[in-house]
PDB file of N, CA and C in Angstrom:
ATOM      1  N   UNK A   1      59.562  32.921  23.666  1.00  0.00           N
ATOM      2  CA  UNK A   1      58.851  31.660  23.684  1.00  0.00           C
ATOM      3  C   UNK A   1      57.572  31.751  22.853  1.00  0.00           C
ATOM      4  N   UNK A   2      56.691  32.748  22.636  1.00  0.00           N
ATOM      5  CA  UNK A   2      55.649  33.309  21.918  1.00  0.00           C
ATOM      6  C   UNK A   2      55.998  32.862  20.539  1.00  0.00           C
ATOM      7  N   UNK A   3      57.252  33.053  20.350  1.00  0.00           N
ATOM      8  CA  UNK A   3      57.562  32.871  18.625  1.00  0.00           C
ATOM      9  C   UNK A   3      57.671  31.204  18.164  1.00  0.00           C
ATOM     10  N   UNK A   4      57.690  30.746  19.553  1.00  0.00           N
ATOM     11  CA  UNK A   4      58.012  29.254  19.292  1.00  0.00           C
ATOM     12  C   UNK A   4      56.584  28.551  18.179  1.00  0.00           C
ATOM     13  N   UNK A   5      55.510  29.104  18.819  1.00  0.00           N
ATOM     14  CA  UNK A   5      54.216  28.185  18.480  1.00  0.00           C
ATOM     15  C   UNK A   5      53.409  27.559  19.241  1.00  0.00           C
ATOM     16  N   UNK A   6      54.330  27.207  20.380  1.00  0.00           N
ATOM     17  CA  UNK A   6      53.874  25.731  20.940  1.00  0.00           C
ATOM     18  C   UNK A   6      53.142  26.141  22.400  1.00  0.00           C
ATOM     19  N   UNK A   7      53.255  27.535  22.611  1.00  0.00           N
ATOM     20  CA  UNK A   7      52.862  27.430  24.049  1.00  0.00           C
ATOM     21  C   UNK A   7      51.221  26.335  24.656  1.00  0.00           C
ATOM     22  N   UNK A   8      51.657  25.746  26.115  1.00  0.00           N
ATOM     23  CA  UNK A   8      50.727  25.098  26.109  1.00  0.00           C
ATOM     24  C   UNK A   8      50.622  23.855  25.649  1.00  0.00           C
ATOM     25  N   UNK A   9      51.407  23.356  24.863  1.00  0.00           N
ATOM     26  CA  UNK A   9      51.395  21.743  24.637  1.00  0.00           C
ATOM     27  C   UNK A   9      52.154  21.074  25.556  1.00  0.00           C
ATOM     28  N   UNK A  10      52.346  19.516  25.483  1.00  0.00           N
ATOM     29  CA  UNK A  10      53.057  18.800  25.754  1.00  0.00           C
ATOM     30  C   UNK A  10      54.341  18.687  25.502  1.00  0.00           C
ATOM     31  N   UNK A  11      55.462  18.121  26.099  1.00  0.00           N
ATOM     32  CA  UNK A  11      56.411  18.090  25.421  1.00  0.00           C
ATOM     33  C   UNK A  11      57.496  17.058  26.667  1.00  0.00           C
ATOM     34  N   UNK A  12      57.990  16.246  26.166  1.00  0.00           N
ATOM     35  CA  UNK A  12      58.606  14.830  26.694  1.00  0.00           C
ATOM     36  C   UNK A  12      60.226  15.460  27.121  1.00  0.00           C
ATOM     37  N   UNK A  13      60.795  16.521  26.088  1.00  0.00           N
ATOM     38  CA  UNK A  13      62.000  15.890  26.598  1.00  0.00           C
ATOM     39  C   UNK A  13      62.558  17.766  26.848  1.00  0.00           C
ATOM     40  N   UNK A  14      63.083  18.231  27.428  1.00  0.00           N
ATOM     41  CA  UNK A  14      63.492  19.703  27.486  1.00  0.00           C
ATOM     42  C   UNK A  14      64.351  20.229  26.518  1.00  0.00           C
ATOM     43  N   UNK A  15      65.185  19.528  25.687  1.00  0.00           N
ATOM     44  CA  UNK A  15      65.998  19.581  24.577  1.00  0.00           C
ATOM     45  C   UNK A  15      65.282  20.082  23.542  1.00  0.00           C
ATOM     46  N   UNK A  16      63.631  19.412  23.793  1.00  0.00           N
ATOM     47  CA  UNK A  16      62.877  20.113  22.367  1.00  0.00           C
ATOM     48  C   UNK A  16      62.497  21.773  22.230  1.00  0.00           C
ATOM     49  N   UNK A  17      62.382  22.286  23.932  1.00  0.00           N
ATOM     50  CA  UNK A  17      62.172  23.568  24.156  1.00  0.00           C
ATOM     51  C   UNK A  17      63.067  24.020  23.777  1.00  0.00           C
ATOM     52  N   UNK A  18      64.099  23.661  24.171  1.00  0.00           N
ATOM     53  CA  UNK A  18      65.791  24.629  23.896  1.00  0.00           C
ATOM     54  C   UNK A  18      66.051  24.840  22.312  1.00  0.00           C
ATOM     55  N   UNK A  19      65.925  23.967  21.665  1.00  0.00           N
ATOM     56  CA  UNK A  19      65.989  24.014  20.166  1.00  0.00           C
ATOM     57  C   UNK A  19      64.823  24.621  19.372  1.00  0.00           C
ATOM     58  N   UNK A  20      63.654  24.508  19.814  1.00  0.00           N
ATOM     59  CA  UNK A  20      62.682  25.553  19.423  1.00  0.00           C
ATOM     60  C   UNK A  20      62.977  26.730  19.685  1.00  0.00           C
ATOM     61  N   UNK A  21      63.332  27.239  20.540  1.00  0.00           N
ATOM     62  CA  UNK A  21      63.761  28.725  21.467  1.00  0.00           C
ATOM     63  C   UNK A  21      65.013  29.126  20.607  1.00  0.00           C
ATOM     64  N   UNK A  22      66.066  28.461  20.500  1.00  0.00           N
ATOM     65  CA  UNK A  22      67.234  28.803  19.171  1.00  0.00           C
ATOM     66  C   UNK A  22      66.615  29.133  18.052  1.00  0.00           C
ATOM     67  N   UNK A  23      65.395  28.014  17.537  1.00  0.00           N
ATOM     68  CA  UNK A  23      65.288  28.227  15.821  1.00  0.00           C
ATOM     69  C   UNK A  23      64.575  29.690  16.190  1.00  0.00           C
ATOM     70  N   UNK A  24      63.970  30.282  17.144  1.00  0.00           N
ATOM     71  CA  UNK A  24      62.780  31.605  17.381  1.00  0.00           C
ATOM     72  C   UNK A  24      63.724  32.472  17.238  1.00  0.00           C
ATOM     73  N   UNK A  25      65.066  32.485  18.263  1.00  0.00           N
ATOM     74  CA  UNK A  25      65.945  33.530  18.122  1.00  0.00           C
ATOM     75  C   UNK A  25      66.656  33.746  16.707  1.00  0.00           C
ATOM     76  N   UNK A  26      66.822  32.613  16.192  1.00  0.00           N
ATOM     77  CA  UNK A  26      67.543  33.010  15.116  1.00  0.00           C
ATOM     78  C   UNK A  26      66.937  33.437  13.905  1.00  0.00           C
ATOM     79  N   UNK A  27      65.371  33.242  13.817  1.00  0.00           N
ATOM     80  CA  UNK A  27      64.277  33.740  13.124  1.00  0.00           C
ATOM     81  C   UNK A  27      64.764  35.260  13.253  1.00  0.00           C
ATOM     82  N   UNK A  28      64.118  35.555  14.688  1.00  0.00           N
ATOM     83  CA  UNK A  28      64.366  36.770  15.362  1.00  0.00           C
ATOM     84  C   UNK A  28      65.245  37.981  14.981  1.00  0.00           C
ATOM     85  N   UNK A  29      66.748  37.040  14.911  1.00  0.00           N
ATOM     86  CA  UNK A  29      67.953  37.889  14.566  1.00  0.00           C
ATOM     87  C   UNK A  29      67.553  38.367  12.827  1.00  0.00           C
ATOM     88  N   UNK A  30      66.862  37.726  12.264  1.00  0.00           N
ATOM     89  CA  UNK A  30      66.836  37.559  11.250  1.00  0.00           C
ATOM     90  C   UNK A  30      66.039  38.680  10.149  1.00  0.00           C
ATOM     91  N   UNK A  31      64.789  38.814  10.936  1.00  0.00           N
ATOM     92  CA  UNK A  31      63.648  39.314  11.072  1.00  0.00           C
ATOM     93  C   UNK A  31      63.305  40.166  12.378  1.00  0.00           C
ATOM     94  N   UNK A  32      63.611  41.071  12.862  1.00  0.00           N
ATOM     95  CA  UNK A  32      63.186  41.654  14.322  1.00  0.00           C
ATOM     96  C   UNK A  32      61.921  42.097  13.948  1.00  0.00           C
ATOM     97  N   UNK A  33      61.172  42.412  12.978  1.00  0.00           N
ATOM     98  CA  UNK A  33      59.769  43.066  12.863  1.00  0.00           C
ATOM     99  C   UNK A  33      59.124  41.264  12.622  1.00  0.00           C
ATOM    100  N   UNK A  34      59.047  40.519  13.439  1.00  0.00           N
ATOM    101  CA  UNK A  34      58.489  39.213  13.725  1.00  0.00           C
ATOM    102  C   UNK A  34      57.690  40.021  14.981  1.00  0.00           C
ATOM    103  N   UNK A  35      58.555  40.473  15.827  1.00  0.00           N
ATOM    104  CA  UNK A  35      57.193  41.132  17.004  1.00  0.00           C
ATOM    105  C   UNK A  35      57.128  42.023  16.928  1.00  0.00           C
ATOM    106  N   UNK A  36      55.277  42.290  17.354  1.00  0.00           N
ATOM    107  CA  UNK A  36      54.501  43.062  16.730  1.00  0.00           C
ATOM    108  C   UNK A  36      55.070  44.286  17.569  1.00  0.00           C
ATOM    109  N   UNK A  37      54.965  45.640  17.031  1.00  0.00           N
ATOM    110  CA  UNK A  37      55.347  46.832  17.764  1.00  0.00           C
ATOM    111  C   UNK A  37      54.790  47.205  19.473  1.00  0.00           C
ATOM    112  N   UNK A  38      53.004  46.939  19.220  1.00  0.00           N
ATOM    113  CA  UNK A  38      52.370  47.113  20.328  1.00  0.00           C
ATOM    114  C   UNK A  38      52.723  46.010  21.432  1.00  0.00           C
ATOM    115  N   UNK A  39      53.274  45.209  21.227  1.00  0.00           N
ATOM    116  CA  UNK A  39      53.518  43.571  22.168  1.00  0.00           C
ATOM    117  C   UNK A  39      54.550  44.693  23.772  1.00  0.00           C
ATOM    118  N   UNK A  40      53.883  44.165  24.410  1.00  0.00           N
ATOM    119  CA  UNK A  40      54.522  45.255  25.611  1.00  0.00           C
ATOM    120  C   UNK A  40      55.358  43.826  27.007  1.00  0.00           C
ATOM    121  N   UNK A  41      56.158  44.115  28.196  1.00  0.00           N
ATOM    122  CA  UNK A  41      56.989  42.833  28.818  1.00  0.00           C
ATOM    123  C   UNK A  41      56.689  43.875  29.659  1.00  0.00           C
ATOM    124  N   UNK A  42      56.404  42.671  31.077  1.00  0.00           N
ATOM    125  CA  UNK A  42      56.195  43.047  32.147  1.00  0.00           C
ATOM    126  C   UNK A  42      57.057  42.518  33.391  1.00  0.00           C
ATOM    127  N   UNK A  43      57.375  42.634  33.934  1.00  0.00           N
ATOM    128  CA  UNK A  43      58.007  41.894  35.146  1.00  0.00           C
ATOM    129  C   UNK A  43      57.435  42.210  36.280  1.00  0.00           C
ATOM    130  N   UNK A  44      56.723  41.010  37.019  1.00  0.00           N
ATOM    131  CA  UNK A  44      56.061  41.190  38.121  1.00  0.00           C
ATOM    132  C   UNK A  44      56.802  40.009  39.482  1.00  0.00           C
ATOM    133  N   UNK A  45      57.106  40.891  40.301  1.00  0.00           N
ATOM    134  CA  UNK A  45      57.758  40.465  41.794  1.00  0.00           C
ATOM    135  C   UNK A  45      56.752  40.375  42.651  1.00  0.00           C
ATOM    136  N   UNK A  46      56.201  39.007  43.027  1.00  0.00           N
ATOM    137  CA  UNK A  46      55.418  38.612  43.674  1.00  0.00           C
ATOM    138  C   UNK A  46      55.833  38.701  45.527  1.00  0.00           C
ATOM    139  N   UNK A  47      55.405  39.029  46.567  1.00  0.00           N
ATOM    140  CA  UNK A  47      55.622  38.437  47.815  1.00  0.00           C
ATOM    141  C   UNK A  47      54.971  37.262  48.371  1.00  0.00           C
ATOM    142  N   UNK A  48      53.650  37.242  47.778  1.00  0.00           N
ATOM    143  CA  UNK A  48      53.202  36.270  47.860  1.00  0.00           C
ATOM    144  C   UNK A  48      52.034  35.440  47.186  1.00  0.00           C
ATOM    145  N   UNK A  49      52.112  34.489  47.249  1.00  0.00           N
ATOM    146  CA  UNK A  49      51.738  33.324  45.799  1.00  0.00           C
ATOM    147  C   UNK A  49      50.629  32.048  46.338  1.00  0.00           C
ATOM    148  N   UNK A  50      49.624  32.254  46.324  1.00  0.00           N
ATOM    149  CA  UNK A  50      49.036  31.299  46.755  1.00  0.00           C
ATOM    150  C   UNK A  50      47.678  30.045  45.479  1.00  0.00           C
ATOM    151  N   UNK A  51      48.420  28.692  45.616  1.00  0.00           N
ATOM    152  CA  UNK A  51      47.698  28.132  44.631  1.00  0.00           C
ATOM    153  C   UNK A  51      46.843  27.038  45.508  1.00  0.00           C
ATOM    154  N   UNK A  52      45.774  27.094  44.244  1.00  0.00           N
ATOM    155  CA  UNK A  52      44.928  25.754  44.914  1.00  0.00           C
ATOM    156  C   UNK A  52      44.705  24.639  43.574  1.00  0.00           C
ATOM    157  N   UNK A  53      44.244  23.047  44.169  1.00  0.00           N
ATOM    158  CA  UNK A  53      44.272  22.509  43.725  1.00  0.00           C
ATOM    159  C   UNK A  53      43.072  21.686  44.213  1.00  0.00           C
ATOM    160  N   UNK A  54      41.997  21.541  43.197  1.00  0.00           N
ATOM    161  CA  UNK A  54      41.089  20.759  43.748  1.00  0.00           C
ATOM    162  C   UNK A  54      41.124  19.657  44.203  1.00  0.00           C
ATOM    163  N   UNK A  55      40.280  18.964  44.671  1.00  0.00           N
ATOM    164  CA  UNK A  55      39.529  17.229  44.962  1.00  0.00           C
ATOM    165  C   UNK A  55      38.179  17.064  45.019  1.00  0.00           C
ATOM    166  N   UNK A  56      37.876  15.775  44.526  1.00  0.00           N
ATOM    167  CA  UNK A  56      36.837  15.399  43.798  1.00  0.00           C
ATOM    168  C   UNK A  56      35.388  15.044  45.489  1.00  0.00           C
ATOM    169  N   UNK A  57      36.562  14.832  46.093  1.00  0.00           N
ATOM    170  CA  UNK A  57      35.661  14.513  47.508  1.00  0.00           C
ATOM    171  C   UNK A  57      35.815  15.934  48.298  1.00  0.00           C
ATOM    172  N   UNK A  58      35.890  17.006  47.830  1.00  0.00           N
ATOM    173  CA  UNK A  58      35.601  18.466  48.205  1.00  0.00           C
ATOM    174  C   UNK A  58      37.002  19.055  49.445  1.00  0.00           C
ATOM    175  N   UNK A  59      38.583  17.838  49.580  1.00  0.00           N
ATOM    176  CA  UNK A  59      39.450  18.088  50.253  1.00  0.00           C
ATOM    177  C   UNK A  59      40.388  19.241  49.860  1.00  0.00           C
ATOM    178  N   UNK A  60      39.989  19.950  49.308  1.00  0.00           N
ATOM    179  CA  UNK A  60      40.627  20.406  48.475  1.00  0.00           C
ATOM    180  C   UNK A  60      41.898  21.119  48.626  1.00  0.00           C
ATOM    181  N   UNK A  61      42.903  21.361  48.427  1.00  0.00           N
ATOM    182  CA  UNK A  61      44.566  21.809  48.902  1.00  0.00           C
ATOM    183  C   UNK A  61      44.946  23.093  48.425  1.00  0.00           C
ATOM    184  N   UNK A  62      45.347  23.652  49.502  1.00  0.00           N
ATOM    185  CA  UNK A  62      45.848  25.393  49.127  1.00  0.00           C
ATOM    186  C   UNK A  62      46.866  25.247  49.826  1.00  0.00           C
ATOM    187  N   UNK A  63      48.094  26.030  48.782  1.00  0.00           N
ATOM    188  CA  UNK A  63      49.288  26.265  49.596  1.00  0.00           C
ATOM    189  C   UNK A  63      49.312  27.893  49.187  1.00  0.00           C
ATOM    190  N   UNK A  64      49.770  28.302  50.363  1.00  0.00           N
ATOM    191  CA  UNK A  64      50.616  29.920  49.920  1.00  0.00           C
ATOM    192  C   UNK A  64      52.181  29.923  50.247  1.00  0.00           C
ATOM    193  N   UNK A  65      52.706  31.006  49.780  1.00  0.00           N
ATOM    194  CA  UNK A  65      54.306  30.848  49.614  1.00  0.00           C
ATOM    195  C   UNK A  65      54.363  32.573  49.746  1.00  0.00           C
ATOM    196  N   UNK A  66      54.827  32.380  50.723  1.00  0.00           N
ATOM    197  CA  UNK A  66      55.290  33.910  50.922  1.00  0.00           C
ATOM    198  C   UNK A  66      57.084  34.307  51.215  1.00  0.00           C
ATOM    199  N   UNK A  67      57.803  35.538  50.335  1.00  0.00           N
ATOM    200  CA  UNK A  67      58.907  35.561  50.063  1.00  0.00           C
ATOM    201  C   UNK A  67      59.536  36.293  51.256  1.00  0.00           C
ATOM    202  N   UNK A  68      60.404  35.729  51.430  1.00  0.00           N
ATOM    203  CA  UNK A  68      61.446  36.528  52.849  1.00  0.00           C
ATOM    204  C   UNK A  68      62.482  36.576  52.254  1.00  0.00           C
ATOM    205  N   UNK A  69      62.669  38.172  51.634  1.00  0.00           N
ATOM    206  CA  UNK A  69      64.032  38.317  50.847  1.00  0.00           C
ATOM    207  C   UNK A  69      63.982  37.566  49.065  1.00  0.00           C
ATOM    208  N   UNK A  70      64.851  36.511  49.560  1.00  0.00           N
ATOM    209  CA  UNK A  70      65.145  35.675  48.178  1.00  0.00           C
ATOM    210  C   UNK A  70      64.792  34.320  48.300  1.00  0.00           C
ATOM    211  N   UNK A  71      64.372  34.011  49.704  1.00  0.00           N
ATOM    212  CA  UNK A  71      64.010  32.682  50.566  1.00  0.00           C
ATOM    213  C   UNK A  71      62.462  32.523  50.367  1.00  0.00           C
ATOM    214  N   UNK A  72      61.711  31.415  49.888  1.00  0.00           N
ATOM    215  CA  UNK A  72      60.234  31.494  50.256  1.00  0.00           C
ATOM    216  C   UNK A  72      60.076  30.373  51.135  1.00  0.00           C
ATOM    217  N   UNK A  73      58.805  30.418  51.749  1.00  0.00           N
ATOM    218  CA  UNK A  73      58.261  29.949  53.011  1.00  0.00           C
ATOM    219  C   UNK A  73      57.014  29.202  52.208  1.00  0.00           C
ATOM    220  N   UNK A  74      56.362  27.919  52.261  1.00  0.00           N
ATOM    221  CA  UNK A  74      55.395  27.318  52.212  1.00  0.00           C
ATOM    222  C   UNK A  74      54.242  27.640  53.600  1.00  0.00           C
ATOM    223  N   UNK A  75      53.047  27.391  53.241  1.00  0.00           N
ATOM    224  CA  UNK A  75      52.474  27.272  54.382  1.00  0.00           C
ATOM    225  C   UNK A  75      50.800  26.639  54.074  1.00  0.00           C
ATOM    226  N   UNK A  76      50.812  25.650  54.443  1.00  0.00           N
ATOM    227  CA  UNK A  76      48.820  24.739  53.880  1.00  0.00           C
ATOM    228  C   UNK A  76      47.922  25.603  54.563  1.00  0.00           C
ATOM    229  N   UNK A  77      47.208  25.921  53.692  1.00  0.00           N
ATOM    230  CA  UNK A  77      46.038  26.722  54.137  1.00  0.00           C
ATOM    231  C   UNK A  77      44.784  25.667  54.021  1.00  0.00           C
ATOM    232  N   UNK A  78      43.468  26.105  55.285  1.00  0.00           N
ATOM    233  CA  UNK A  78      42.366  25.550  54.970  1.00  0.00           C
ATOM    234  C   UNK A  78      41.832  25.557  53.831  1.00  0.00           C
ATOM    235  N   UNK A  79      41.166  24.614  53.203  1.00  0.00           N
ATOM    236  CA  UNK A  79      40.570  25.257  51.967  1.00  0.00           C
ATOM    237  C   UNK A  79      38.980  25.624  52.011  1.00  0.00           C
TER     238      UNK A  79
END
């Protein structure tokens, strides 16, 4: 997705990701020294995930999500 360009913009319809992501791979196939040697992939397995989301009148919303297995669990936290 890095090779696309676009990370971070907008984008209306999901067809445009998918076809950007083809033209990257096929760059890719094309060119493999497109990524840089040092560029390193990580995979990180979370148990648990907690986001917040402000409000302007200080209500502000936290959820955490904690994993049971392959199943996750919601749960509203105070904020």
């Amino acid at each position: 997705m890095a090779l696309t360009g676009r990370q971070s913009q907008p984008y209306r319809d999901p067809a445009e990701v998918a076809e950007a992501l083809a033209k990257a791979r096929l760059e890719l196939e094309r060119s493999p020294t497109l990524v840089p040697a040092d560029w390193v992939s990580y995979a990180v397995r979370a148990d648990t995930v907690e986001f917040w989301q402000s409000d302007p009148d200080r209500r502000h919303r936290r959820l955490r999500y904690e994993r049971d297995g392959e199943a996750w669990s919601a749960t509203l936290l105070w904020p």
